[in-house]
Amino acid sequence: MDAKDILGLPKTPLPIPQEKKSRPQKDSQRKPDGISREVYALTGGVAPLMPSIDVSQLKRRPPSDEKITWQWLPFTSSARKDDLQLYHWVRVVNGVPPTGDYSFAKYNKSVDVIRYTDEEYEKYLTDPKWTKEETDQLFDLCERFDLRFIIIADRFPTHRTVEELKDRYYSVSRAILVARAPSPGEVAGHPLVKEPYNVTQETERKRALSMVLSQTKHQERKDAEVLAEAKRIAESRMAARAAEEPDLPVPSDVGPESAEGAVGPGDTISPANVQAPAAAIAPSTSVIADNASTLASLRMLRVYLRTYALEQMVQAASSSAGLRTIKRVEQTLQDLGVNLKPKVPTKAVCAEHLELRKEILTLLNLQKQLQYKEAEGSSFRDGSYGDMPGTAKRSQRAADQDRTFVPDTISFGGDRVVKREQKRKGPGRTSETPSSPAGAHKRPRKMKASDL
Amino acid sequence: MIDTSLSKKKDPDQPEISLPTLKSQRTKMGKSEDSEKKKKIKDVEISVPIVYGNAAFWLGKKASEYQSHRWTVYVRGATNEDLSVVVKRAVFQLHSSFNNPTRVVESAPFELSESGWGEFEIAITLFFHNDVCEKPLNLYHHLKLYPEDESGPMSTKKPVVVESYDEVVFTEPSESFLARVQNHPAVTFPRLPAGVTLPPSVSTEDESKKKRGDTKDHPLSQWFLNFSEADELLQLAAARQQVQAHIAKLRRQISLTDGQNQQFKPL
């Protein structure tokens, strides 16, 4: 209906008399009394299955047999201790004013502050830091302000911290309770007795809290970093402690820790922990720790297969490398004509295989390093010598050359490999390494060191 | 006095050890018979090279739908020596469609023959003698019946053979084990650390009475594959040399580039 209004379209073209008839009908069907149309529309518009609002409750009128008047009458409240006469409007029914206490008087609660006598003070409550006068004042304020210590501290004549006031109040109350109690057992359950107020702890806690809350963003970040670092060091210490070898040189700050941990007798490691805990170790605690823990866990197994051991060692060695790097290592191995998993895994073969993998990792890292340095270099050059394209290009080509260098020299054996190498080379870039063709078609077995 | 400091080497499930094991540095020979027998030698590992796999013959005319091949799965010494010096028994776990899929072989040669049509993974569990190792070891072999080259004709004479080489490594072997296998060809005996000597091996069994456990004259021995570490070593050595040369070259280049960059840096 509104939409049509907005659009300026004519409303439903009913003839007028019919409209009049149908409208009241529709209206009573459409919306109930008591809530506006828009609000009703929020609930879904059409009548709900169960009426959520009892329509009869809306716009209820008081029963007509009662006569209600409102009168301005005086009243008393049990909460007031003085004689102040107050007035308010009162709903009078049939001439009878309401009885009973002021309805809000029941909310006037207060604290039971223990009051001591003077003798009690002399006997139990003397304290070098508090005079009787001060203590009396304190208790007065406590009663007046319902133990709101912040206010009490403000009102206190001499300068005292909230903690001091609390301490004094609680210790006095406690002493009184204990003194008045017929036997200690009876008051043992009283909260004041059970949990004494600890001043130093509270002071410290509040100080720390204020420190934390007032930290700058910068400090927050630093704290988070330090915590993360501490966590990592703790984890690496635990992992390094798994290394049983006492004479193993574990570098960095983990060193002395792990050495003493390893030599310590009775360091049993669960044999289930076979996976090299490489993932948990921070990069700073090197591969040596990885290897040591792998060796240790292998030894705990008592019996294992050489292939399994090699797998574990390989995993440990490449723990710091990402998935892509590992794939590149495997690719390089294949290019070199080496089986990813040795066909004859003897001790010597496995050792060589592992060493080879490590060397390839080093190789890849160095390549990356070189790339960075060259990029650095070329950026310097670009910055200062914009009109010297020659040098930039040269450095680029040098970098590219390195990338194809690996497959170039190490491609040997089999036509298949040669083909792959050719695919990698760009146009116009013929083999820049004269040594490779000599060895390229020789079978691996016959390759001699002198060929390189 | 026997040093009682270490207990970490002790196997928790080896009840017969009455005395705690000793560190090898403090080895005192001839203390008592018992402790010698169970004493484990630290920093020593002994390995047994094995080959495990299967050979499968196509049955040709005699083949039925469910029994098209006759195959044998086995574990043998890599040089065809008798493994029973180390292995007490072998358990082959077959596919559940076989009757009694758990087959136990109590003596060498550790093998199992069956007929069937399907390829599946066989779990082989090796149990060792008490003085060798308390824990069993699992091997997994995928049974191969059909040749790689599908186009070729299947022959009843030439079997499809797939073998895997591996070495079973025992860490911290007991003295008695070492003594027993001192001169046995199936075992790769390690170099003992200085100061450790073994009692002379006592041959407890009459060799002639036992059934031959080695596979040197095994009916399938003509099909056994040869595993030579020499080839692989050569390959690896060559590869390593290449990589090392490349590394050296890269290092030179890096220092070169560093030098070049130094020139341009202070801008």
XYZ file of C-alpha atoms in Angstrom:
719
model
C 0.000 0.000 0.000
C 2.847 2.336 0.897
C 4.840 1.298 -2.096
C 2.043 2.273 -4.330
C 1.832 5.574 -2.599
C 5.491 6.202 -3.162
C 5.274 5.253 -6.758
C 2.270 7.427 -7.193
C 0.245 4.599 -8.565
C -3.479 4.513 -7.983
C -4.575 2.311 -5.180
C -6.702 -0.762 -5.781
C -9.421 0.484 -7.973
C -12.425 -0.424 -5.910
C -15.510 1.665 -6.248
C -15.990 3.921 -3.255
C -18.932 2.388 -1.411
C -17.372 -0.987 -1.657
C -14.122 0.462 -0.393
C -15.753 1.806 2.676
C -17.284 -1.522 3.485
C -14.267 -3.574 2.834
C -11.812 -1.310 4.539
C -13.014 -1.727 8.080
C -13.268 -5.414 7.402
C -9.787 -5.591 6.109
C -8.484 -3.432 8.874
C -9.797 -5.607 11.641
C -8.443 -8.553 9.806
C -5.164 -6.898 9.214
C -3.985 -5.338 12.355
C -4.837 -5.811 15.974
C -5.478 -2.949 18.310
C -2.791 -1.873 20.653
C 0.274 -1.988 18.444
C 1.067 0.060 15.417
C 0.893 -1.352 11.979
C 4.594 -1.182 11.297
C 5.474 -2.988 14.469
C 2.948 -5.624 13.694
C 4.479 -6.027 10.289
C 7.779 -6.905 11.948
C 6.296 -10.016 13.444
C 5.324 -11.267 10.047
C 2.385 -9.166 9.208
C -0.429 -11.641 9.112
C -1.967 -13.046 12.264
C 0.311 -15.508 14.072
C -0.816 -19.015 14.891
C -0.606 -18.333 18.560
C -1.218 -14.772 19.473
C 1.996 -13.633 21.106
C 0.386 -10.607 22.650
C -2.777 -11.158 24.445
C -4.840 -8.548 22.776
C -7.187 -8.332 25.653
C -4.321 -7.245 27.895
C -3.671 -4.206 25.806
C -5.534 -1.072 26.700
C -7.070 -2.667 29.702
C -9.117 -0.397 31.793
C -9.330 -0.804 35.565
C -12.432 -2.518 36.864
C -15.108 0.059 37.054
C -16.350 -0.839 40.533
C -13.241 0.632 42.140
C -12.864 4.317 42.665
C -9.281 5.439 42.161
C -7.913 8.781 43.188
C -4.375 10.055 43.549
C -3.461 12.013 46.650
C -0.406 13.890 47.831
C 0.240 12.309 51.203
C 3.048 12.245 53.757
C 4.834 8.954 54.446
C 7.488 7.429 56.653
C 10.277 5.090 55.797
C 11.946 2.673 58.123
C 15.149 3.384 56.322
C 15.317 6.902 57.652
C 16.552 7.470 61.123
C 15.590 11.091 61.369
C 12.121 12.614 61.566
C 12.076 14.209 58.195
C 8.548 14.391 56.843
C 8.342 13.513 53.201
C 5.404 13.523 50.843
C 4.564 11.676 47.688
C 1.670 10.829 45.369
C -0.326 7.870 46.548
C -2.860 5.816 44.677
C -5.928 5.723 46.864
C -8.492 3.011 46.226
C -12.010 3.728 47.435
C -10.723 6.200 49.943
C -8.317 3.785 51.603
C -4.695 4.757 51.447
C -2.098 1.937 51.179
C -0.494 0.573 54.267
C 2.894 -0.827 54.936
C 6.360 0.481 54.976
C 7.810 2.542 52.253
C 8.340 0.040 49.438
C 11.946 0.906 48.889
C 12.958 0.624 52.501
C 13.906 -3.006 52.103
C 16.793 -2.093 49.879
C 18.557 -0.192 52.586
C 21.219 -2.733 53.457
C 24.346 -2.076 55.402
C 27.454 -3.871 56.539
C 27.947 -5.274 60.010
C 31.040 -3.491 61.077
C 32.365 -4.939 64.271
C 32.826 -2.385 67.026
C 35.303 -2.974 69.775
C 35.413 -1.678 73.297
C 38.366 0.159 74.694
C 39.478 -2.755 76.822
C 39.392 -4.965 73.819
C 41.519 -2.494 72.018
C 44.106 -2.468 74.784
C 44.147 -6.210 74.940
C 44.256 -7.355 71.341
C 44.363 -4.600 68.856
C 47.301 -2.377 69.512
C 49.621 -1.927 66.609
C 52.751 0.182 66.320
C 51.676 1.686 63.033
C 48.182 2.637 64.147
C 46.982 4.842 66.953
C 43.725 4.162 68.671
C 42.382 7.387 67.334
C 43.127 6.428 63.786
C 41.622 3.013 64.226
C 38.486 4.536 65.674
C 38.267 6.929 62.802
C 38.736 4.107 60.378
C 35.927 2.112 61.854
C 33.644 5.087 61.853
C 34.280 5.672 58.225
C 33.840 2.012 57.473
C 30.445 2.044 58.990
C 29.502 5.286 57.384
C 30.585 4.271 53.962
C 29.763 0.575 54.072
C 33.316 -0.594 53.626
C 33.828 1.339 50.444
C 37.501 1.616 50.942
C 38.220 3.915 48.104
C 35.959 6.527 49.629
C 37.271 5.779 53.064
C 40.781 6.301 51.841
C 39.786 9.628 50.416
C 38.112 10.714 53.622
C 40.751 9.435 55.914
C 42.424 12.349 57.664
C 45.971 11.053 57.440
C 47.371 9.714 54.253
C 46.997 5.935 54.044
C 46.784 3.619 51.095
C 43.722 1.529 50.471
C 45.699 -1.608 51.176
C 46.867 -0.345 54.524
C 43.352 0.550 55.535
C 42.010 -2.758 54.429
C 44.759 -4.554 56.215
C 44.060 -2.741 59.449
C 40.336 -3.210 59.247
C 40.489 -6.907 58.455
C 43.128 -7.764 60.982
C 41.260 -5.884 63.698
C 37.984 -7.565 62.846
C 39.686 -10.908 62.750
C 41.344 -10.411 66.101
C 38.075 -9.353 67.668
C 36.236 -12.298 66.252
C 38.820 -14.741 67.465
C 38.968 -13.079 70.856
C 35.230 -13.034 71.335
C 34.665 -16.502 70.127
C 34.125 -19.085 72.855
C 36.389 -21.514 71.026
C 38.575 -21.145 67.986
C 36.765 -23.907 66.151
C 33.569 -21.924 65.981
C 34.974 -19.016 64.106
C 37.188 -21.108 61.897
C 34.478 -21.094 59.275
C 34.033 -17.349 59.280
C 35.374 -15.867 56.096
C 37.385 -13.253 57.941
C 39.206 -15.947 59.836
C 39.538 -18.405 57.029
C 41.130 -16.124 54.509
C 43.262 -13.398 55.983
C 44.001 -10.301 53.999
C 47.445 -10.398 52.493
C 48.760 -6.866 52.154
C 51.910 -7.512 50.221
C 50.180 -9.728 47.745
C 47.472 -7.210 47.148
C 49.870 -4.355 46.718
C 51.908 -6.351 44.285
C 48.888 -7.496 42.364
C 47.567 -3.992 41.943
C 50.930 -2.713 40.885
C 51.279 -5.430 38.269
C 47.764 -4.877 37.034
C 48.316 -1.176 36.595
C 51.512 -1.931 34.740
C 49.809 -4.275 32.366
C 46.929 -1.931 31.734
C 49.147 1.022 31.079
C 51.430 -0.749 28.622
C 51.815 0.841 25.284
C 51.097 -1.045 22.101
C 54.830 -1.310 21.507
C 55.437 -2.935 24.813
C 52.599 -5.367 24.271
C 54.129 -6.551 21.084
C 57.520 -6.919 22.689
C 56.053 -8.967 25.486
C 54.331 -11.277 23.045
C 57.584 -11.756 21.177
C 59.530 -12.540 24.309
C 56.947 -15.064 25.399
C 57.004 -16.779 22.033
C 60.783 -16.895 22.115
C 60.745 -18.347 25.620
C 58.258 -20.966 24.551
C 60.418 -21.953 21.627
C 63.514 -22.195 23.750
C 61.697 -24.327 26.287
C 60.494 -26.654 23.584
C 63.886 -26.924 21.987
C 65.414 -27.631 25.352
C 63.050 -30.526 25.799
C 63.812 -31.808 22.341
C 67.532 -31.417 22.781
C 67.332 -33.225 26.062
C 66.089 -36.197 24.066
C 69.578 -36.418 22.595
C 71.326 -39.071 24.644
C 74.839 -38.544 23.382
C 76.742 -36.799 26.145
C 79.559 -35.652 23.941
C 77.407 -34.194 21.240
C 78.177 -30.517 20.668
C 74.827 -28.814 20.578
C 75.421 -25.167 19.750
C 73.843 -21.950 21.029
C 72.289 -21.271 24.394
C 70.744 -24.714 24.457
C 74.196 -26.203 24.804
C 74.894 -26.483 28.516
C 71.288 -27.354 29.193
C 71.086 -30.291 26.864
C 74.532 -31.600 27.754
C 73.630 -31.955 31.361
C 70.254 -33.308 30.452
C 71.739 -35.951 28.202
C 74.340 -37.148 30.640
C 71.780 -37.390 33.387
C 70.928 -41.021 33.952
C 67.548 -42.548 33.626
C 66.502 -40.295 30.789
C 63.978 -42.612 29.278
C 62.377 -41.494 26.100
C 59.127 -43.009 25.028
C 59.812 -45.275 22.066
C 56.622 -43.998 20.545
C 58.321 -40.713 19.933
C 59.911 -41.970 16.789
C 59.183 -38.971 14.613
C 62.143 -36.614 14.692
C 60.811 -33.732 16.757
C 62.021 -31.455 14.056
C 58.872 -29.432 13.788
C 59.124 -28.144 17.327
C 62.712 -26.984 17.131
C 63.425 -23.351 16.404
C 65.750 -22.794 13.488
C 68.477 -21.573 15.780
C 69.003 -24.997 17.357
C 70.448 -26.549 14.274
C 70.281 -29.751 12.408
C 72.716 -31.375 14.808
C 70.056 -31.514 17.466
C 67.677 -33.030 14.921
C 70.106 -35.719 13.971
C 70.985 -36.491 17.533
C 67.392 -36.917 18.543
C 66.650 -39.044 15.492
C 69.605 -41.261 16.289
C 68.500 -41.523 19.853
C 64.972 -42.462 18.956
C 66.242 -45.028 16.475
C 68.411 -46.560 19.125
C 65.446 -46.866 21.410
C 63.723 -48.966 18.820
C 66.240 -51.777 19.286
C 65.527 -53.091 15.815
C 64.686 -51.227 12.672
C 65.071 -51.365 8.948
C 67.829 -49.415 7.274
C 65.352 -47.855 4.846
C 63.272 -46.641 7.743
C 66.311 -45.147 9.412
C 67.239 -43.347 6.221
C 63.749 -41.922 5.926
C 63.946 -40.562 9.442
C 67.356 -39.038 8.889
C 66.264 -37.446 5.655
C 63.252 -35.976 7.374
C 65.404 -34.629 10.160
C 67.867 -33.114 7.731
C 65.192 -31.370 5.732
C 63.200 -30.277 8.720
C 64.030 -26.664 8.137
C 63.178 -26.767 4.466
C 59.792 -26.092 2.997
C 57.875 -28.461 0.774
C 59.016 -26.722 -2.386
C 62.642 -27.015 -1.431
C 62.229 -30.709 -0.722
C 60.683 -31.169 -4.128
C 63.591 -29.378 -5.697
C 66.022 -31.612 -3.885
C 64.218 -34.654 -5.221
C 64.206 -33.183 -8.691
C 67.931 -32.594 -8.496
C 68.485 -36.139 -7.346
C 66.561 -37.415 -10.301
C 68.497 -35.188 -12.648
C 71.687 -36.587 -11.221
C 70.443 -40.067 -11.977
C 70.215 -41.078 -8.356
C 67.361 -43.141 -6.985
C 65.202 -41.249 -4.536
C 65.210 -44.331 -2.390
C 68.384 -46.354 -2.798
C 67.891 -49.731 -4.366
C 70.621 -51.297 -2.251
C 70.404 -49.534 1.095
C 73.543 -50.685 2.825
C 75.076 -48.641 5.571
C 77.547 -46.992 3.253
C 74.973 -46.284 0.587
C 72.568 -44.735 3.059
C 75.298 -42.550 4.495
C 76.306 -41.336 1.060
C 72.710 -40.730 0.118
C 72.111 -38.631 3.192
C 75.237 -36.613 2.634
C 74.257 -36.032 -0.947
C 70.879 -34.735 0.079
C 72.438 -32.372 2.557
C 74.829 -31.110 -0.060
C 72.003 -30.492 -2.468
C 70.215 -28.495 0.196
C 73.314 -26.413 0.647
C 73.508 -25.974 -3.087
C 69.951 -24.735 -3.340
C 70.468 -22.334 -0.476
C 73.569 -20.950 -2.090
C 71.738 -20.509 -5.352
C 69.060 -18.547 -3.629
C 71.652 -16.491 -1.849
C 73.359 -15.685 -5.093
C 70.106 -14.673 -6.669
C 69.387 -12.271 -3.835
C 72.807 -10.774 -4.028
C 72.586 -10.290 -7.721
C 69.159 -8.748 -7.460
C 70.593 -6.441 -4.841
C 73.456 -5.619 -7.072
C 71.306 -4.886 -10.062
C 68.989 -2.710 -8.004
C 71.971 -0.659 -6.909
C 73.094 -0.396 -10.454
C 69.668 0.540 -11.715
C 69.429 3.217 -9.110
C 72.604 4.979 -10.068
C 73.209 3.988 -13.638
C 69.858 4.056 -15.328
C 71.367 4.389 -18.762
C 73.583 1.374 -18.585
C 71.393 -1.493 -19.660
C 74.380 -3.619 -20.478
C 75.448 -4.369 -16.936
C 71.931 -5.030 -15.748
C 71.329 -7.442 -18.517
C 74.581 -9.149 -17.861
C 73.794 -9.734 -14.247
C 70.370 -11.021 -15.195
C 71.802 -13.439 -17.620
C 74.326 -14.562 -15.084
C 71.533 -15.326 -12.677
C 69.603 -17.158 -15.342
C 72.658 -18.981 -16.342
C 72.940 -20.349 -12.858
C 69.421 -21.540 -12.912
C 69.931 -23.557 -16.008
C 73.433 -24.383 -15.003
C 72.424 -27.196 -12.758
C 70.533 -29.177 -15.306
C 73.199 -28.426 -17.880
C 76.149 -29.932 -16.135
C 74.425 -32.620 -14.259
C 72.367 -33.949 -17.066
C 73.946 -37.126 -18.063
C 72.815 -40.529 -19.039
C 69.784 -41.326 -21.094
C 68.081 -39.519 -23.884
C 65.142 -38.776 -21.692
C 67.120 -36.546 -19.461
C 68.749 -34.733 -22.326
C 65.365 -33.908 -23.764
C 64.210 -32.391 -20.536
C 67.242 -30.232 -20.377
C 66.623 -28.931 -23.841
C 63.118 -27.943 -22.952
C 64.452 -25.827 -20.134
C 66.812 -23.796 -22.206
C 65.468 -20.574 -23.641
C 65.706 -19.578 -27.254
C 69.048 -18.444 -28.486
C 70.787 -19.726 -25.420
C 72.907 -22.565 -26.489
C 74.814 -24.640 -24.096
C 77.252 -22.372 -22.381
C 79.020 -25.146 -20.590
C 81.372 -26.996 -22.832
C 81.939 -29.775 -20.388
C 78.456 -31.211 -20.443
C 78.233 -32.577 -23.970
C 81.259 -34.655 -23.302
C 79.598 -36.433 -20.474
C 76.006 -36.117 -21.553
C 75.742 -39.308 -23.437
C 77.886 -41.461 -21.330
C 76.248 -43.916 -19.064
C 76.612 -43.073 -15.404
C 78.658 -46.089 -14.652
C 81.420 -45.045 -16.853
C 81.566 -41.460 -15.721
C 84.905 -40.532 -14.384
C 85.857 -37.773 -12.046
C 88.072 -36.288 -14.679
C 85.048 -35.528 -16.789
C 83.935 -32.752 -14.521
C 80.871 -53.218 42.850
C 78.725 -53.280 39.873
C 77.815 -49.819 38.768
C 74.089 -49.493 39.085
C 73.719 -46.068 37.597
C 72.030 -46.698 34.325
C 68.739 -48.304 33.696
C 67.767 -46.681 30.467
C 69.162 -49.470 28.364
C 67.138 -52.062 30.145
C 64.224 -53.440 28.183
C 61.154 -53.165 30.366
C 59.778 -56.430 29.109
C 62.803 -58.544 29.711
C 62.177 -60.087 33.086
C 65.150 -62.367 33.205
C 67.643 -59.598 33.775
C 68.366 -59.692 37.425
C 71.187 -57.214 37.413
C 71.051 -53.802 35.836
C 72.957 -53.382 32.595
C 76.339 -51.758 32.591
C 77.811 -48.956 30.590
C 80.323 -50.241 28.086
C 83.069 -47.960 29.380
C 82.889 -49.697 32.695
C 82.691 -53.175 31.269
C 84.117 -55.621 33.701
C 84.440 -58.997 32.160
C 83.997 -62.175 34.104
C 81.906 -60.662 36.856
C 79.163 -63.173 36.612
C 77.776 -65.451 33.969
C 74.304 -63.936 33.966
C 75.214 -60.333 33.462
C 77.599 -61.200 30.694
C 74.970 -62.997 28.722
C 72.459 -60.172 28.830
C 74.946 -57.376 28.702
C 74.356 -55.031 25.849
C 77.162 -53.350 24.052
C 76.578 -49.674 23.592
C 77.586 -47.819 20.434
C 77.519 -51.028 18.459
C 75.047 -52.017 15.854
C 74.851 -55.237 13.954
C 72.979 -55.588 10.739
C 71.540 -58.433 8.754
C 71.070 -57.776 5.055
C 67.889 -59.360 3.800
C 65.934 -59.531 0.628
C 62.204 -60.011 0.656
C 59.741 -60.285 -2.145
C 57.822 -62.710 -4.262
C 58.051 -64.849 -7.338
C 54.850 -65.616 -9.238
C 54.315 -68.198 -11.957
C 51.437 -67.987 -14.326
C 49.621 -71.269 -14.466
C 48.871 -71.091 -18.143
C 46.477 -73.788 -19.255
C 45.893 -74.952 -15.730
C 44.846 -71.512 -14.614
C 41.308 -71.041 -13.377
C 39.525 -67.768 -12.698
C 40.427 -67.731 -9.040
C 43.728 -69.508 -9.267
C 45.601 -68.001 -12.126
C 49.024 -67.818 -10.498
C 51.154 -69.806 -8.165
C 53.218 -67.453 -6.064
C 55.753 -67.623 -3.274
C 56.488 -64.806 -0.877
C 59.751 -65.079 1.032
C 62.393 -63.473 3.155
C 65.941 -64.580 2.499
C 69.422 -63.525 3.386
C 70.832 -61.137 0.849
C 73.642 -63.530 0.091
C 71.326 -66.508 0.455
C 72.652 -67.409 3.856
C 70.565 -69.010 6.557
C 68.537 -66.425 8.439
C 67.454 -68.728 11.222
C 70.499 -67.732 13.197
C 68.682 -64.476 13.808
C 65.047 -65.073 12.928
C 62.998 -67.345 15.093
C 59.885 -67.270 12.996
C 58.165 -65.310 10.300
C 54.465 -64.536 10.157
C 52.916 -63.717 6.822
C 49.622 -61.890 6.977
C 47.676 -62.477 3.789
C 44.545 -60.965 2.383
C 41.453 -61.833 4.390
C 40.002 -63.753 1.472
C 42.514 -66.507 2.102
C 41.820 -69.294 4.526
C 43.777 -68.793 7.680
C 45.307 -65.581 6.444
C 47.881 -65.600 9.214
C 50.570 -68.021 8.183
C 53.385 -68.814 10.553
C 56.684 -70.190 9.330
C 58.830 -71.602 12.101
C 62.016 -72.375 10.261
C 64.150 -71.285 7.377
C 63.630 -70.873 4.502
C 61.011 -68.335 5.540
C 58.632 -68.519 2.682
C 55.054 -69.159 1.840
C 53.503 -70.433 -1.356
C 49.925 -70.010 -2.447
C 47.727 -69.821 -5.492
C 45.510 -66.923 -6.336
C 44.656 -64.209 -8.784
C 44.932 -60.931 -6.877
C 47.732 -58.592 -5.888
C 47.652 -57.225 -2.366
C 49.913 -56.082 0.406
C 51.424 -58.762 2.565
C 52.591 -57.871 6.045
C 55.570 -59.921 7.104
C 56.447 -59.928 10.767
C 59.840 -61.229 11.770
C 60.270 -62.565 15.268
C 63.799 -62.844 16.513
C 65.469 -65.108 19.026
C 65.387 -64.017 22.619
C 68.950 -62.911 22.781
C 68.646 -60.982 19.545
C 65.696 -58.748 20.092
C 62.435 -58.888 22.002
C 60.487 -56.758 19.560
C 59.311 -58.049 16.195
C 59.867 -56.182 12.976
C 57.346 -55.546 10.231
C 57.977 -55.606 6.525
C 55.444 -54.808 3.868
C 55.508 -56.260 0.419
C 53.110 -55.694 -2.404
C 52.495 -59.003 -4.095
C 53.113 -58.774 -7.811
C 51.676 -61.326 -10.198
C 51.359 -59.538 -13.499
C 54.384 -58.319 -15.414
C 55.029 -54.610 -15.845
C 54.975 -54.889 -19.547
C 51.380 -55.810 -20.154
C 51.787 -56.326 -23.849
C 54.212 -59.224 -23.580
C 52.944 -62.797 -23.485
C 52.712 -64.375 -20.073
C 54.944 -67.342 -19.742
C 54.576 -70.243 -17.434
C 58.282 -70.772 -17.383
C 59.508 -67.345 -16.353
C 58.104 -65.960 -13.143
C 57.399 -62.381 -12.261
C 59.885 -61.543 -9.498
C 59.881 -58.470 -7.323
C 62.414 -58.197 -4.534
C 63.393 -55.483 -2.093
C 66.714 -55.213 -0.379
C 66.906 -53.969 3.155
C 69.005 -54.364 6.252
C 67.746 -55.193 9.680
C 69.704 -53.183 12.192
C 69.992 -54.220 15.813
C 71.154 -51.543 18.179
C 73.059 -52.362 21.306
C 73.152 -56.104 20.742
C 73.707 -58.402 23.619
C 77.036 -60.061 24.062
C 75.616 -63.530 23.726
C 74.082 -62.653 20.407
C 77.319 -61.258 19.142
C 79.216 -64.240 20.372
C 76.810 -66.591 18.709
C 76.959 -64.999 15.295
C 80.601 -64.069 15.348
C 81.506 -65.839 12.203
C 78.174 -66.347 10.583
C 77.980 -65.299 6.938
C 74.404 -64.055 7.164
C 75.348 -61.256 9.495
C 77.377 -58.131 8.949
C 79.524 -58.131 12.006
C 80.451 -54.722 13.326
C 83.753 -53.438 14.529
C 83.749 -53.753 18.259
C 84.858 -50.781 20.307
C 88.239 -50.987 21.970
C 88.396 -53.109 25.034
C 85.415 -55.239 24.265
C 86.110 -58.858 23.691
C 83.680 -61.643 23.216
C 83.691 -65.125 24.553
C 84.380 -67.719 21.893
C 81.272 -68.806 20.090
C 79.846 -72.064 21.239
C 78.072 -73.915 18.550
C 75.015 -75.115 20.347
C 73.453 -77.032 17.533
C 74.785 -79.742 15.361
C 74.782 -78.150 11.943
C 74.328 -81.341 10.053
C 71.231 -82.384 11.934
C 69.366 -79.200 11.135
C 67.449 -78.713 7.949
C 69.294 -76.501 5.507
C 68.100 -72.980 6.020
C 70.101 -71.220 3.427
C 68.633 -70.508 0.040
C 71.693 -71.077 -2.064
C 70.208 -74.048 -3.808
C 66.662 -72.963 -3.536
C 64.486 -73.902 -6.499
C 63.789 -70.237 -7.094
C 67.379 -69.173 -6.650
C 67.924 -68.835 -10.374
C 65.417 -65.982 -10.388
C 66.819 -64.159 -7.408
C 67.958 -60.660 -8.194
C 71.427 -59.412 -7.543
C 71.906 -56.444 -5.339
C 75.244 -54.805 -5.547
C 76.023 -51.741 -3.557
C 78.983 -50.922 -5.736
C 76.882 -49.481 -8.529
C 74.872 -47.329 -6.248
C 77.936 -46.125 -4.404
C 79.575 -45.120 -7.631
C 76.498 -43.254 -8.708
C 76.259 -41.450 -5.424
C 79.933 -40.581 -5.357
C 79.758 -39.121 -8.829
C 76.690 -37.120 -7.965
C 78.272 -35.778 -4.830
C 81.333 -34.660 -6.660
C 79.252 -32.754 -9.133
C 77.256 -31.079 -6.437
C 80.367 -30.183 -4.510
C 81.976 -28.655 -7.572
C 78.868 -26.640 -8.196
C 78.789 -25.475 -4.609
C 82.376 -24.291 -4.842
C 81.564 -22.371 -7.986
C 78.563 -20.739 -6.385
C 80.562 -19.718 -3.366
C 83.084 -18.035 -5.604
C 80.349 -16.235 -7.449
C 78.746 -15.092 -4.248
C 81.939 -13.563 -2.949
C 82.460 -11.938 -6.328
C 79.026 -10.413 -6.283
C 79.537 -9.289 -2.737
C 82.640 -7.492 -3.818
C 80.803 -5.874 -6.681
C 77.958 -4.807 -4.480
C 80.335 -3.285 -2.006
C 81.490 -0.926 -4.725
C 78.065 0.366 -5.421
C 76.628 0.398 -1.965
C 77.666 3.721 -0.519
C 75.449 5.880 -2.699
